[in-house]
Amino acid sequence: MPSSIPAAGVTARGWGWRHSGRKAWAVSDLDVRIEPGERVLLLGASGAGKSTLVHALAGVLGGEEEGEQRGELLIDGRRPEDSRGRVGFVMQDPDSQVILARVGDDVAFGCENLGVPREEIWTRVAESLDAVGLRVPLNHPTEQLSGGQKQRLALAGVLAMHPGLLLLDEPTANLDPDGVVEVREAVARVLDRTHATRVVIEQRVEGWRSRVDRVIILAPGGGVLADGVPDAVLGTQGASLAASGVWVPEFPPTPPIRTTAPTSERLLATEGLSIARSGSRVLQSSIDLSLAAGEALAVTGPNGAGKSTLGLTLAGLLAPAAGRVTAAPRLANRIGSHPIRWKSRDLLTRIGTVFQDPEHQFLASTVRDELAIGPRALRLVQPEIDARVDELLIRLRLETLAAANPFTLSGGEKRRLSVATVLATRPRVMVLDEPTFGQDSRTWQELVALLAGLLDEGCSIVAITHDAELVSALATTTLRFDSRTEVTA
């Protein structure tokens, strides 16, 4: 990586943005200066506007039809829209940045658009893939990458463009623990050599605390809540920041206390199960599980090992490669014991699924309507639908967003909405893929307490997760995938 790229500076003067159709401003009255070469950790409660700010800096918020802007936001004295090639942006959702069918071509895409000489492009591609630890052939299909691998691919594509300002929106959220360390170190190595300015959003502070010069914390109501050297800001204001939702290591959230233990009532089981996502390549085999009422099964392990594939198979959305998934008579209730054969309406009250990407399950134009889809499919009366929707809006801190378009929510808000859409139909079994992604410490605590309450009521949960705190708080059984399958209770 070259070291001659000039770092970019950022200036905001009274800047704000309001999404079209919203009453509240996502960001308002922001006055801040980021000097060239600074390493900034951008924090704030879920919905404080962190992603909105970095989207604006990347020049991808859209025009007047997408929302209203006030004040100034500049990169080296120019509008972000006029700073082509100066900014590299890794978004929360890596799928949205995968463009081409092969890994090498995808990493090269940005360089080609910038007019980088062809003979230089492939040197950059190789360097960037090595830097982020994505060691697959250049012709490897991008559709066969896991979510975490796609995140590394997106980072490699950005690094290959040699930006002066690197924006990272929760770049390690979908990575296994080894991948988190690897990507953080890769980013640090690249920036040490290029001296580019970096702004990174992460909910969890500890992993980036020693790798930044400065912490900027956005206030939910507008402006800046705190700004300064990491240890000074977190040391003097740690308690108040934690109360606002910032993940401060010295003030962790309080996990819920389960009031009942799992029962002997079996709801779902597998026998000799093999799972495969595409084609005939089996990811895991000989999986024998039994899920009881009140039980929380945590599925952990490295990216690409088959965790999400197992979730889809248990949920009746993907056929087993071998073996079978069977529902107990109490759950099946005369519709047959094999979930893969159930109709979507049969699944609604039996097995609910939260996908890894929340946007893959959004269908309506408002949050309220999104929550009402499942209850309407069950043909509930309108007062019951309204009662369920209102309860979930309040419990998951979405009540002020009831009229908002789901696709304009922050990453954490989208995740809570996706979980709420499943809860709205009250299934006995829930398969949740990264249910705590994007949550601040307050919403994490509230969401986990809600799930604990459902377990105490006799529901079962399968949580596919890299969140060690979630595993510690809820899991009664852990299934870890790696070179071999290992189950512990």
Tab-separated table of C-alpha atoms in Angstrom:
chain	number	residue	atom	x	y	z
A	1	MET	CA	0.000	0.000	0.000
A	2	PRO	CA	1.405	3.433	-0.902
A	3	SER	CA	2.112	6.017	1.789
A	4	SER	CA	1.771	9.141	-0.398
A	5	ILE	CA	-2.043	9.469	-0.372
A	6	PRO	CA	-3.010	12.836	1.181
A	7	ALA	CA	-5.384	12.440	4.112
A	8	ALA	CA	-8.728	14.227	3.928
A	9	GLY	CA	-10.213	16.681	6.446
A	10	VAL	CA	-13.890	16.911	7.400
A	11	THR	CA	-15.861	19.995	8.468
A	12	ALA	CA	-19.487	20.190	9.633
A	13	ARG	CA	-21.108	23.556	10.369
A	14	GLY	CA	-24.651	23.416	11.723
A	15	TRP	CA	-25.217	20.381	9.560
A	16	GLY	CA	-28.354	18.282	9.716
A	17	TRP	CA	-30.388	15.801	7.695
A	18	ARG	CA	-34.030	14.769	7.841
A	19	HIS	CA	-35.299	11.782	5.892
A	20	SER	CA	-38.246	12.395	3.585
A	21	GLY	CA	-41.539	11.880	5.414
A	22	ARG	CA	-39.990	12.176	8.889
A	23	LYS	CA	-40.763	14.888	11.422
A	24	ALA	CA	-37.580	14.434	13.453
A	25	TRP	CA	-34.092	15.168	12.138
A	26	ALA	CA	-31.777	12.166	11.960
A	27	VAL	CA	-28.841	14.524	12.658
A	28	SER	CA	-29.080	18.197	13.571
A	29	ASP	CA	-26.911	21.142	14.645
A	30	LEU	CA	-23.664	19.264	14.110
A	31	ASP	CA	-20.503	21.341	14.429
A	32	VAL	CA	-17.297	19.333	14.233
A	33	ARG	CA	-13.870	19.374	12.587
A	34	ILE	CA	-11.885	16.196	11.851
A	35	GLU	CA	-8.278	16.930	10.937
A	36	PRO	CA	-6.481	15.047	8.136
A	37	GLY	CA	-5.049	11.791	9.431
A	38	GLU	CA	-7.157	11.596	12.594
A	39	ARG	CA	-8.532	8.217	13.687
A	40	VAL	CA	-12.044	8.782	15.013
A	41	LEU	CA	-14.449	6.415	16.738
A	42	LEU	CA	-18.007	7.656	16.204
A	43	LEU	CA	-20.396	6.568	18.966
A	44	GLY	CA	-23.952	7.208	20.054
A	45	ALA	CA	-27.194	5.502	20.991
A	46	SER	CA	-29.081	3.536	18.347
A	47	GLY	CA	-30.813	6.078	16.116
A	48	ALA	CA	-28.528	8.999	17.064
A	49	GLY	CA	-27.567	9.487	13.408
A	50	LYS	CA	-24.170	7.813	13.147
A	51	SER	CA	-24.925	5.958	9.915
A	52	THR	CA	-26.683	9.004	8.480
A	53	LEU	CA	-23.536	11.083	8.994
A	54	VAL	CA	-21.178	8.605	7.341
A	55	HIS	CA	-23.620	8.078	4.467
A	56	ALA	CA	-23.591	11.841	3.957
A	57	LEU	CA	-19.779	11.934	4.000
A	58	ALA	CA	-19.768	9.153	1.408
A	59	GLY	CA	-22.123	11.184	-0.790
A	60	VAL	CA	-24.827	8.511	-0.909
A	61	LEU	CA	-27.699	10.073	1.052
A	62	GLY	CA	-29.509	11.086	-2.127
A	63	GLY	CA	-31.010	14.336	-3.389
A	64	GLU	CA	-33.911	16.483	-2.315
A	65	GLU	CA	-36.405	13.691	-2.988
A	66	GLU	CA	-34.695	11.586	-0.291
A	67	GLY	CA	-34.662	14.197	2.439
A	68	GLU	CA	-33.818	17.712	3.598
A	69	GLN	CA	-30.356	19.053	4.417
A	70	ARG	CA	-29.250	22.161	6.255
A	71	GLY	CA	-25.887	23.619	7.170
A	72	GLU	CA	-22.574	22.564	5.587
A	73	LEU	CA	-20.751	19.262	5.387
A	74	LEU	CA	-17.408	19.402	3.575
A	75	ILE	CA	-14.444	17.187	2.713
A	76	ASP	CA	-11.313	19.238	2.052
A	77	GLY	CA	-13.607	22.235	1.513
A	78	ARG	CA	-15.747	20.459	-1.096
A	79	ARG	CA	-19.125	18.780	-0.937
A	80	PRO	CA	-18.950	15.001	-0.498
A	81	GLU	CA	-20.728	14.562	-3.830
A	82	ASP	CA	-17.801	16.368	-5.506
A	83	SER	CA	-15.100	14.335	-3.741
A	84	ARG	CA	-15.125	11.298	-6.033
A	85	GLY	CA	-12.278	8.930	-5.246
A	86	ARG	CA	-11.351	10.638	-1.980
A	87	VAL	CA	-13.754	8.640	0.193
A	88	GLY	CA	-13.968	4.899	0.748
A	89	PHE	CA	-17.063	3.567	2.485
A	90	VAL	CA	-17.743	0.139	3.981
A	91	MET	CA	-21.444	-0.014	4.837
A	92	GLN	CA	-23.273	-1.968	7.535
A	93	ASP	CA	-24.688	-4.367	4.963
A	94	PRO	CA	-21.881	-5.946	2.928
A	95	ASP	CA	-24.374	-7.504	0.496
A	96	SER	CA	-25.258	-4.033	-0.764
A	97	GLN	CA	-21.650	-3.517	-1.896
A	98	VAL	CA	-21.160	-6.795	-3.752
A	99	ILE	CA	-21.447	-5.918	-7.423
A	100	LEU	CA	-19.728	-8.536	-9.578
A	101	ALA	CA	-19.828	-12.305	-9.678
A	102	ARG	CA	-16.143	-13.019	-8.952
A	103	VAL	CA	-14.067	-11.864	-6.005
A	104	GLY	CA	-11.182	-10.361	-8.002
A	105	ASP	CA	-13.472	-8.470	-10.366
A	106	ASP	CA	-15.471	-7.087	-7.440
A	107	VAL	CA	-12.372	-5.704	-5.693
A	108	ALA	CA	-11.141	-4.239	-8.993
A	109	PHE	CA	-14.448	-2.524	-9.773
A	110	GLY	CA	-13.798	0.704	-7.856
A	111	CYS	CA	-10.300	1.079	-9.276
A	112	GLU	CA	-11.642	0.660	-12.803
A	113	ASN	CA	-14.197	3.407	-12.223
A	114	LEU	CA	-11.421	5.712	-10.998
A	115	GLY	CA	-9.369	5.059	-14.147
A	116	VAL	CA	-6.484	3.306	-12.405
A	117	PRO	CA	-4.100	1.819	-15.020
A	118	ARG	CA	-4.918	-1.844	-15.639
A	119	GLU	CA	-1.412	-3.074	-14.768
A	120	GLU	CA	-1.714	-1.421	-11.342
A	121	ILE	CA	-5.238	-2.610	-10.563
A	122	TRP	CA	-4.400	-6.271	-10.015
A	123	THR	CA	-1.466	-5.419	-7.749
A	124	ARG	CA	-3.879	-3.397	-5.633
A	125	VAL	CA	-6.435	-6.213	-5.671
A	126	ALA	CA	-3.922	-8.767	-4.382
A	127	GLU	CA	-2.603	-6.395	-1.689
A	128	SER	CA	-6.087	-5.522	-0.468
A	129	LEU	CA	-7.350	-9.098	-0.294
A	130	ASP	CA	-4.249	-10.085	1.646
A	131	ALA	CA	-4.656	-7.118	3.999
A	132	VAL	CA	-8.198	-8.098	5.013
A	133	GLY	CA	-7.429	-11.822	5.228
A	134	LEU	CA	-9.820	-12.964	2.481
A	135	ARG	CA	-7.731	-15.775	1.069
A	136	VAL	CA	-9.837	-17.212	-1.730
A	137	PRO	CA	-9.073	-17.506	-5.476
A	138	LEU	CA	-9.704	-14.399	-7.571
A	139	ASN	CA	-12.339	-16.292	-9.549
A	140	HIS	CA	-14.193	-17.462	-6.413
A	141	PRO	CA	-17.955	-16.704	-6.771
A	142	THR	CA	-19.045	-13.819	-4.554
A	143	GLU	CA	-22.446	-15.450	-4.032
A	144	GLN	CA	-20.744	-18.306	-2.183
A	145	LEU	CA	-19.182	-16.016	0.436
A	146	SER	CA	-20.642	-15.832	3.929
A	147	GLY	CA	-21.852	-12.524	5.350
A	148	GLY	CA	-18.577	-12.000	7.199
A	149	GLN	CA	-16.530	-12.846	4.115
A	150	LYS	CA	-18.556	-10.344	2.080
A	151	GLN	CA	-17.705	-7.731	4.688
A	152	ARG	CA	-14.005	-8.366	4.168
A	153	LEU	CA	-14.578	-8.247	0.396
A	154	ALA	CA	-16.214	-4.824	0.723
A	155	LEU	CA	-13.295	-3.563	2.803
A	156	ALA	CA	-10.798	-4.905	0.269
A	157	GLY	CA	-12.591	-3.107	-2.567
A	158	VAL	CA	-12.452	0.172	-0.660
A	159	LEU	CA	-8.796	-0.202	0.324
A	160	ALA	CA	-7.859	-0.891	-3.293
A	161	MET	CA	-9.064	2.618	-4.236
A	162	HIS	CA	-6.522	4.226	-1.847
A	163	PRO	CA	-8.981	6.699	-0.273
A	164	GLY	CA	-7.951	9.744	1.753
A	165	LEU	CA	-10.955	9.248	4.055
A	166	LEU	CA	-12.018	5.755	5.112
A	167	LEU	CA	-15.526	5.373	6.555
A	168	LEU	CA	-16.363	2.128	8.330
A	169	ASP	CA	-19.928	1.478	9.489
A	170	GLU	CA	-19.702	-1.413	11.994
A	171	PRO	CA	-17.113	-3.241	9.847
A	172	THR	CA	-16.750	-6.231	12.178
A	173	ALA	CA	-20.377	-6.738	13.198
A	174	ASN	CA	-20.873	-9.937	11.180
A	175	LEU	CA	-17.451	-11.456	11.798
A	176	ASP	CA	-16.418	-14.304	14.045
A	177	PRO	CA	-14.019	-13.361	16.895
A	178	ASP	CA	-10.899	-14.268	14.914
A	179	GLY	CA	-12.199	-12.297	11.952
A	180	VAL	CA	-12.879	-9.266	14.142
A	181	VAL	CA	-9.257	-9.166	15.291
A	182	GLU	CA	-7.971	-9.811	11.784
A	183	VAL	CA	-9.989	-7.000	10.180
A	184	ARG	CA	-9.172	-4.498	12.940
A	185	GLU	CA	-5.476	-5.258	12.566
A	186	ALA	CA	-5.743	-5.082	8.778
A	187	VAL	CA	-7.360	-1.650	8.935
A	188	ALA	CA	-4.707	-0.460	11.404
A	189	ARG	CA	-1.849	-1.725	9.214
A	190	VAL	CA	-3.226	-0.093	6.081
A	191	LEU	CA	-3.859	3.240	7.778
A	192	ASP	CA	-0.445	3.237	9.432
A	193	ARG	CA	1.058	3.028	5.954
A	194	THR	CA	-1.301	5.386	4.114
A	195	HIS	CA	-2.057	7.928	6.907
A	196	ALA	CA	-5.642	8.207	5.655
A	197	THR	CA	-8.286	9.747	7.892
A	198	ARG	CA	-10.578	7.161	9.442
A	199	VAL	CA	-14.073	7.403	10.905
A	200	VAL	CA	-15.365	4.118	12.306
A	201	ILE	CA	-18.754	3.349	13.829
A	202	GLU	CA	-18.897	0.483	16.301
A	203	GLN	CA	-21.353	-0.263	19.084
A	204	ARG	CA	-18.678	-1.962	21.200
A	205	VAL	CA	-15.929	0.422	22.302
A	206	GLU	CA	-13.232	-1.835	23.666
A	207	GLY	CA	-11.897	-3.274	20.414
A	208	TRP	CA	-11.185	0.154	18.871
A	209	ARG	CA	-10.356	2.173	21.979
A	210	SER	CA	-6.582	1.829	21.611
A	211	ARG	CA	-6.691	2.257	17.834
A	212	VAL	CA	-8.200	5.758	17.668
A	213	ASP	CA	-7.035	9.255	18.588
A	214	ARG	CA	-10.461	10.627	19.321
A	215	VAL	CA	-14.008	9.688	20.290
A	216	ILE	CA	-16.993	11.700	19.047
A	217	ILE	CA	-20.358	10.803	20.573
A	218	LEU	CA	-23.487	12.071	18.825
A	219	ALA	CA	-26.401	13.164	20.995
A	220	PRO	CA	-29.785	11.647	20.052
A	221	GLY	CA	-31.418	15.075	20.142
A	222	GLY	CA	-28.783	16.730	17.960
A	223	GLY	CA	-25.238	17.995	18.287
A	224	VAL	CA	-22.339	16.299	20.070
A	225	LEU	CA	-22.675	14.636	23.469
A	226	ALA	CA	-18.919	14.216	24.050
A	227	ASP	CA	-15.695	14.717	22.088
A	228	GLY	CA	-12.107	14.050	23.084
A	229	VAL	CA	-9.329	11.569	23.794
A	230	PRO	CA	-10.871	8.080	24.329
A	231	ASP	CA	-9.689	7.460	27.884
A	232	ALA	CA	-10.595	10.981	28.999
A	233	VAL	CA	-14.099	10.883	27.520
A	234	LEU	CA	-14.897	7.356	28.660
A	235	GLY	CA	-13.198	7.800	32.024
A	236	THR	CA	-14.914	11.006	33.105
A	237	GLN	CA	-18.313	10.451	31.479
A	238	GLY	CA	-18.507	6.663	31.426
A	239	ALA	CA	-21.577	6.293	33.633
A	240	SER	CA	-23.666	8.915	31.831
A	241	LEU	CA	-22.579	7.626	28.422
A	242	ALA	CA	-23.537	4.079	29.399
A	243	ALA	CA	-26.923	5.351	30.556
A	244	SER	CA	-27.426	6.889	27.097
A	245	GLY	CA	-26.681	3.564	25.408
A	246	VAL	CA	-22.957	3.735	24.663
A	247	TRP	CA	-21.150	0.418	25.252
A	248	VAL	CA	-18.642	1.449	27.913
A	249	PRO	CA	-16.626	-1.585	29.085
A	250	GLU	CA	-16.574	-0.405	32.705
A	251	PHE	CA	-20.394	-0.159	32.749
A	252	PRO	CA	-21.775	-3.292	31.054
A	253	PRO	CA	-25.544	-3.815	30.706
A	254	THR	CA	-27.233	-6.013	33.273
A	255	PRO	CA	-28.253	-9.381	31.791
A	256	PRO	CA	-31.762	-10.666	32.508
A	257	ILE	CA	-32.482	-13.290	35.130
A	258	ARG	CA	-34.393	-16.350	33.908
A	259	THR	CA	-37.248	-17.313	36.209
A	260	THR	CA	-37.880	-20.809	34.812
A	261	ALA	CA	-35.729	-23.614	33.429
A	262	PRO	CA	-36.301	-25.415	30.124
A	263	THR	CA	-38.962	-28.120	30.302
A	264	SER	CA	-38.910	-31.670	28.978
A	265	GLU	CA	-41.426	-30.752	26.274
A	266	ARG	CA	-39.644	-31.271	22.945
A	267	LEU	CA	-40.637	-28.905	20.147
A	268	LEU	CA	-38.115	-29.526	17.373
A	269	ALA	CA	-35.442	-32.137	16.682
A	270	THR	CA	-32.943	-33.184	14.022
A	271	GLU	CA	-31.738	-36.650	13.181
A	272	GLY	CA	-28.609	-37.290	11.092
A	273	LEU	CA	-29.015	-33.820	9.602
A	274	SER	CA	-26.695	-32.575	6.852
A	275	ILE	CA	-26.968	-28.989	5.642
A	276	ALA	CA	-26.012	-27.379	2.334
A	277	ARG	CA	-26.669	-23.847	1.082
A	278	SER	CA	-26.031	-24.225	-2.651
A	279	GLY	CA	-25.402	-27.121	-4.953
A	280	SER	CA	-24.280	-30.325	-3.302
A	281	ARG	CA	-21.533	-28.938	-1.028
A	282	VAL	CA	-22.401	-30.112	2.468
A	283	LEU	CA	-21.343	-27.620	5.161
A	284	GLN	CA	-22.049	-29.734	8.244
A	285	SER	CA	-23.319	-33.259	8.735
A	286	SER	CA	-24.502	-35.719	11.404
A	287	ILE	CA	-26.268	-33.020	13.425
A	288	ASP	CA	-28.533	-34.461	16.132
A	289	LEU	CA	-30.364	-31.869	18.205
A	290	SER	CA	-33.423	-31.694	20.402
A	291	LEU	CA	-34.957	-28.315	21.230
A	292	ALA	CA	-37.221	-28.126	24.256
A	293	ALA	CA	-39.705	-25.511	25.389
A	294	GLY	CA	-37.849	-22.758	27.254
A	295	GLU	CA	-34.506	-23.718	25.721
A	296	ALA	CA	-32.161	-21.255	24.031
A	297	LEU	CA	-29.701	-22.847	21.609
A	298	ALA	CA	-26.770	-20.604	20.628
A	299	VAL	CA	-25.097	-21.511	17.321
A	300	THR	CA	-21.567	-20.116	17.123
A	301	GLY	CA	-18.425	-20.591	15.066
A	302	PRO	CA	-16.422	-19.075	12.226
A	303	ASN	CA	-17.909	-17.372	9.188
A	304	GLY	CA	-18.823	-19.727	6.394
A	305	ALA	CA	-19.205	-22.775	8.664
A	306	GLY	CA	-22.951	-23.105	8.017
A	307	LYS	CA	-24.602	-21.351	10.991
A	308	SER	CA	-27.137	-19.393	8.930
A	309	THR	CA	-27.722	-22.439	6.740
A	310	LEU	CA	-28.604	-24.477	9.813
A	311	GLY	CA	-30.991	-21.742	10.926
A	312	LEU	CA	-32.827	-21.723	7.592
A	313	THR	CA	-33.004	-25.528	7.632
A	314	LEU	CA	-34.429	-25.650	11.161
A	315	ALA	CA	-36.934	-22.953	10.191
A	316	GLY	CA	-38.369	-25.008	7.315
A	317	LEU	CA	-37.039	-22.624	4.677
A	318	LEU	CA	-34.249	-24.810	3.307
A	319	ALA	CA	-34.407	-28.527	2.605
A	320	PRO	CA	-31.974	-30.812	4.452
A	321	ALA	CA	-29.164	-32.223	2.330
A	322	ALA	CA	-29.647	-35.456	4.294
A	323	GLY	CA	-31.394	-36.525	7.463
A	324	ARG	CA	-34.425	-34.685	8.718
A	325	VAL	CA	-35.902	-31.946	10.878
A	326	THR	CA	-39.050	-32.964	12.729
A	327	ALA	CA	-41.546	-31.029	14.801
A	328	ALA	CA	-43.153	-32.574	17.864
A	329	PRO	CA	-46.901	-33.279	17.604
A	330	ARG	CA	-47.694	-30.372	19.930
A	331	LEU	CA	-45.946	-27.950	17.544
A	332	ALA	CA	-47.004	-29.635	14.286
A	333	ASN	CA	-50.655	-29.831	15.372
A	334	ARG	CA	-51.937	-32.149	12.621
A	335	ILE	CA	-50.168	-30.458	9.681
A	336	GLY	CA	-47.322	-32.956	9.455
A	337	SER	CA	-44.043	-33.225	11.314
A	338	HIS	CA	-41.680	-31.883	8.611
A	339	PRO	CA	-41.413	-28.042	8.617
A	340	ILE	CA	-39.988	-27.970	5.079
A	341	ARG	CA	-43.425	-29.118	3.870
A	342	TRP	CA	-45.394	-26.488	5.781
A	343	LYS	CA	-47.037	-23.525	4.106
A	344	SER	CA	-45.956	-20.024	5.077
A	345	ARG	CA	-49.133	-19.487	7.100
A	346	ASP	CA	-48.420	-22.706	9.030
A	347	LEU	CA	-44.979	-21.378	9.935
A	348	LEU	CA	-46.259	-18.036	11.224
A	349	THR	CA	-47.353	-19.268	14.645
A	350	ARG	CA	-44.920	-22.180	14.845
A	351	ILE	CA	-41.436	-21.214	13.641
A	352	GLY	CA	-40.509	-17.564	13.094
A	353	THR	CA	-37.292	-16.522	11.384
A	354	VAL	CA	-35.169	-13.368	11.584
A	355	PHE	CA	-32.762	-13.271	8.650
A	356	GLN	CA	-29.160	-12.115	8.873
A	357	ASP	CA	-30.048	-9.136	6.669
A	358	PRO	CA	-33.152	-7.375	8.091
A	359	GLU	CA	-34.053	-5.800	4.749
A	360	HIS	CA	-34.633	-9.235	3.232
A	361	GLN	CA	-37.894	-9.498	5.166
A	362	PHE	CA	-39.333	-5.985	4.851
A	363	LEU	CA	-42.448	-5.675	2.675
A	364	ALA	CA	-44.385	-2.599	3.820
A	365	SER	CA	-43.822	1.147	3.451
A	366	THR	CA	-44.159	1.976	7.156
A	367	VAL	CA	-42.937	0.380	10.370
A	368	ARG	CA	-46.505	0.017	11.681
A	369	ASP	CA	-47.705	-1.731	8.528
A	370	GLU	CA	-44.640	-3.987	8.575
A	371	LEU	CA	-45.526	-5.194	12.070
A	372	ALA	CA	-49.147	-5.779	11.059
A	373	ILE	CA	-48.381	-8.078	8.089
A	374	GLY	CA	-48.111	-11.300	10.114
A	375	PRO	CA	-51.158	-10.707	12.329
A	376	ARG	CA	-53.210	-9.806	9.239
A	377	ALA	CA	-52.111	-13.032	7.547
A	378	LEU	CA	-53.473	-14.845	10.600
A	379	ARG	CA	-56.776	-12.983	10.060
A	380	LEU	CA	-56.804	-11.467	13.509
A	381	VAL	CA	-59.382	-8.779	14.219
A	382	GLN	CA	-58.144	-5.197	13.911
A	383	PRO	CA	-58.199	-4.373	17.661
A	384	GLU	CA	-55.950	-7.399	18.344
A	385	ILE	CA	-53.618	-6.386	15.504
A	386	ASP	CA	-53.378	-2.828	16.859
A	387	ALA	CA	-52.726	-4.084	20.392
A	388	ARG	CA	-49.865	-6.351	19.288
A	389	VAL	CA	-48.309	-3.683	17.093
A	390	ASP	CA	-48.524	-0.970	19.749
A	391	GLU	CA	-46.971	-3.226	22.383
A	392	LEU	CA	-44.011	-4.109	20.163
A	393	LEU	CA	-43.445	-0.506	19.077
A	394	ILE	CA	-43.119	0.531	22.717
A	395	ARG	CA	-41.098	-2.443	23.970
A	396	LEU	CA	-38.519	-2.170	21.176
A	397	ARG	CA	-38.268	1.647	21.185
A	398	LEU	CA	-39.791	2.055	17.735
A	399	GLU	CA	-42.893	4.063	18.658
A	400	THR	CA	-41.537	7.359	17.270
A	401	LEU	CA	-40.780	5.586	13.973
A	402	ALA	CA	-44.207	4.015	13.404
A	403	ALA	CA	-44.805	6.048	10.230
A	404	ALA	CA	-41.227	5.774	8.927
A	405	ASN	CA	-40.197	3.668	5.940
A	406	PRO	CA	-38.370	0.574	7.279
A	407	PHE	CA	-35.575	1.036	4.749
A	408	THR	CA	-34.694	4.472	6.196
A	409	LEU	CA	-34.079	3.161	9.729
A	410	SER	CA	-30.641	2.788	11.243
A	411	GLY	CA	-29.054	-0.648	11.267
A	412	GLY	CA	-29.962	-1.221	14.912
A	413	GLU	CA	-33.540	-0.048	14.370
A	414	LYS	CA	-33.911	-2.344	11.355
A	415	ARG	CA	-32.725	-5.270	13.451
A	416	ARG	CA	-35.237	-4.540	16.225
A	417	LEU	CA	-38.005	-4.203	13.648
A	418	SER	CA	-37.096	-7.535	12.053
A	419	VAL	CA	-37.239	-9.238	15.456
A	420	ALA	CA	-40.551	-7.507	16.202
A	421	THR	CA	-42.137	-8.777	12.958
A	422	VAL	CA	-41.525	-12.327	14.173
A	423	LEU	CA	-42.774	-11.626	17.691
A	424	ALA	CA	-45.996	-10.187	16.246
A	425	THR	CA	-47.227	-13.673	15.309
A	426	ARG	CA	-46.093	-15.251	18.613
A	427	PRO	CA	-44.456	-18.434	17.290
A	428	ARG	CA	-43.370	-21.190	19.702
A	429	VAL	CA	-39.928	-21.473	18.076
A	430	MET	CA	-37.834	-18.515	16.905
A	431	VAL	CA	-34.727	-18.767	14.721
A	432	LEU	CA	-32.822	-15.502	15.121
A	433	ASP	CA	-29.759	-14.765	12.969
A	434	GLU	CA	-27.586	-12.166	14.756
A	435	PRO	CA	-30.520	-10.774	16.782
A	436	THR	CA	-28.432	-8.210	18.694
A	437	PHE	CA	-26.594	-6.739	15.701
A	438	GLY	CA	-26.376	-2.925	15.804
A	439	GLN	CA	-27.810	-2.489	19.300
A	440	ASP	CA	-26.623	0.036	21.827
A	441	SER	CA	-26.305	-1.171	25.418
A	442	ARG	CA	-29.825	-0.063	26.382
A	443	THR	CA	-31.621	-1.628	23.427
A	444	TRP	CA	-29.451	-4.756	23.804
A	445	GLN	CA	-30.540	-5.110	27.409
A	446	GLU	CA	-34.202	-4.534	26.576
A	447	LEU	CA	-34.151	-6.935	23.625
A	448	VAL	CA	-32.408	-9.695	25.582
A	449	ALA	CA	-34.825	-9.217	28.509
A	450	LEU	CA	-37.729	-9.563	26.074
A	451	LEU	CA	-36.289	-12.815	24.687
A	452	ALA	CA	-35.688	-14.124	28.217
A	453	GLY	CA	-39.321	-13.457	29.032
A	454	LEU	CA	-40.445	-15.415	25.971
A	455	LEU	CA	-38.260	-18.340	27.033
A	456	ASP	CA	-39.843	-18.260	30.482
A	457	GLU	CA	-43.252	-18.435	28.772
A	458	GLY	CA	-42.260	-21.685	27.033
A	459	CYS	CA	-40.962	-20.510	23.667
A	460	SER	CA	-37.710	-21.881	22.222
A	461	ILE	CA	-34.993	-19.804	20.595
A	462	VAL	CA	-32.211	-20.675	18.182
A	463	ALA	CA	-29.756	-17.747	18.173
A	464	ILE	CA	-27.061	-17.658	15.495
A	465	THR	CA	-24.585	-15.221	16.939
A	466	HIS	CA	-21.060	-13.926	17.468
A	467	ASP	CA	-22.257	-11.989	20.538
A	468	ALA	CA	-20.558	-13.608	23.545
A	469	GLU	CA	-22.649	-11.517	25.949
A	470	LEU	CA	-25.858	-12.839	24.380
A	471	VAL	CA	-24.626	-16.427	24.690
A	472	SER	CA	-23.743	-15.863	28.345
A	473	ALA	CA	-27.083	-14.202	29.098
A	474	LEU	CA	-29.499	-16.615	27.396
A	475	ALA	CA	-27.991	-19.835	26.074
A	476	THR	CA	-28.863	-23.094	27.780
A	477	THR	CA	-27.111	-25.094	25.039
A	478	THR	CA	-24.322	-24.114	22.642
A	479	LEU	CA	-23.611	-25.647	19.263
A	480	ARG	CA	-20.250	-24.579	17.857
A	481	PHE	CA	-19.332	-25.228	14.249
A	482	ASP	CA	-15.759	-25.498	13.108
A	483	SER	CA	-13.801	-28.429	11.701
A	484	ARG	CA	-16.075	-30.663	13.721
A	485	THR	CA	-19.451	-30.224	15.393
A	486	GLU	CA	-19.382	-29.932	19.174
A	487	VAL	CA	-22.408	-29.571	21.465
A	488	THR	CA	-22.099	-28.395	25.078
A	489	ALA	CA	-24.754	-27.794	27.714
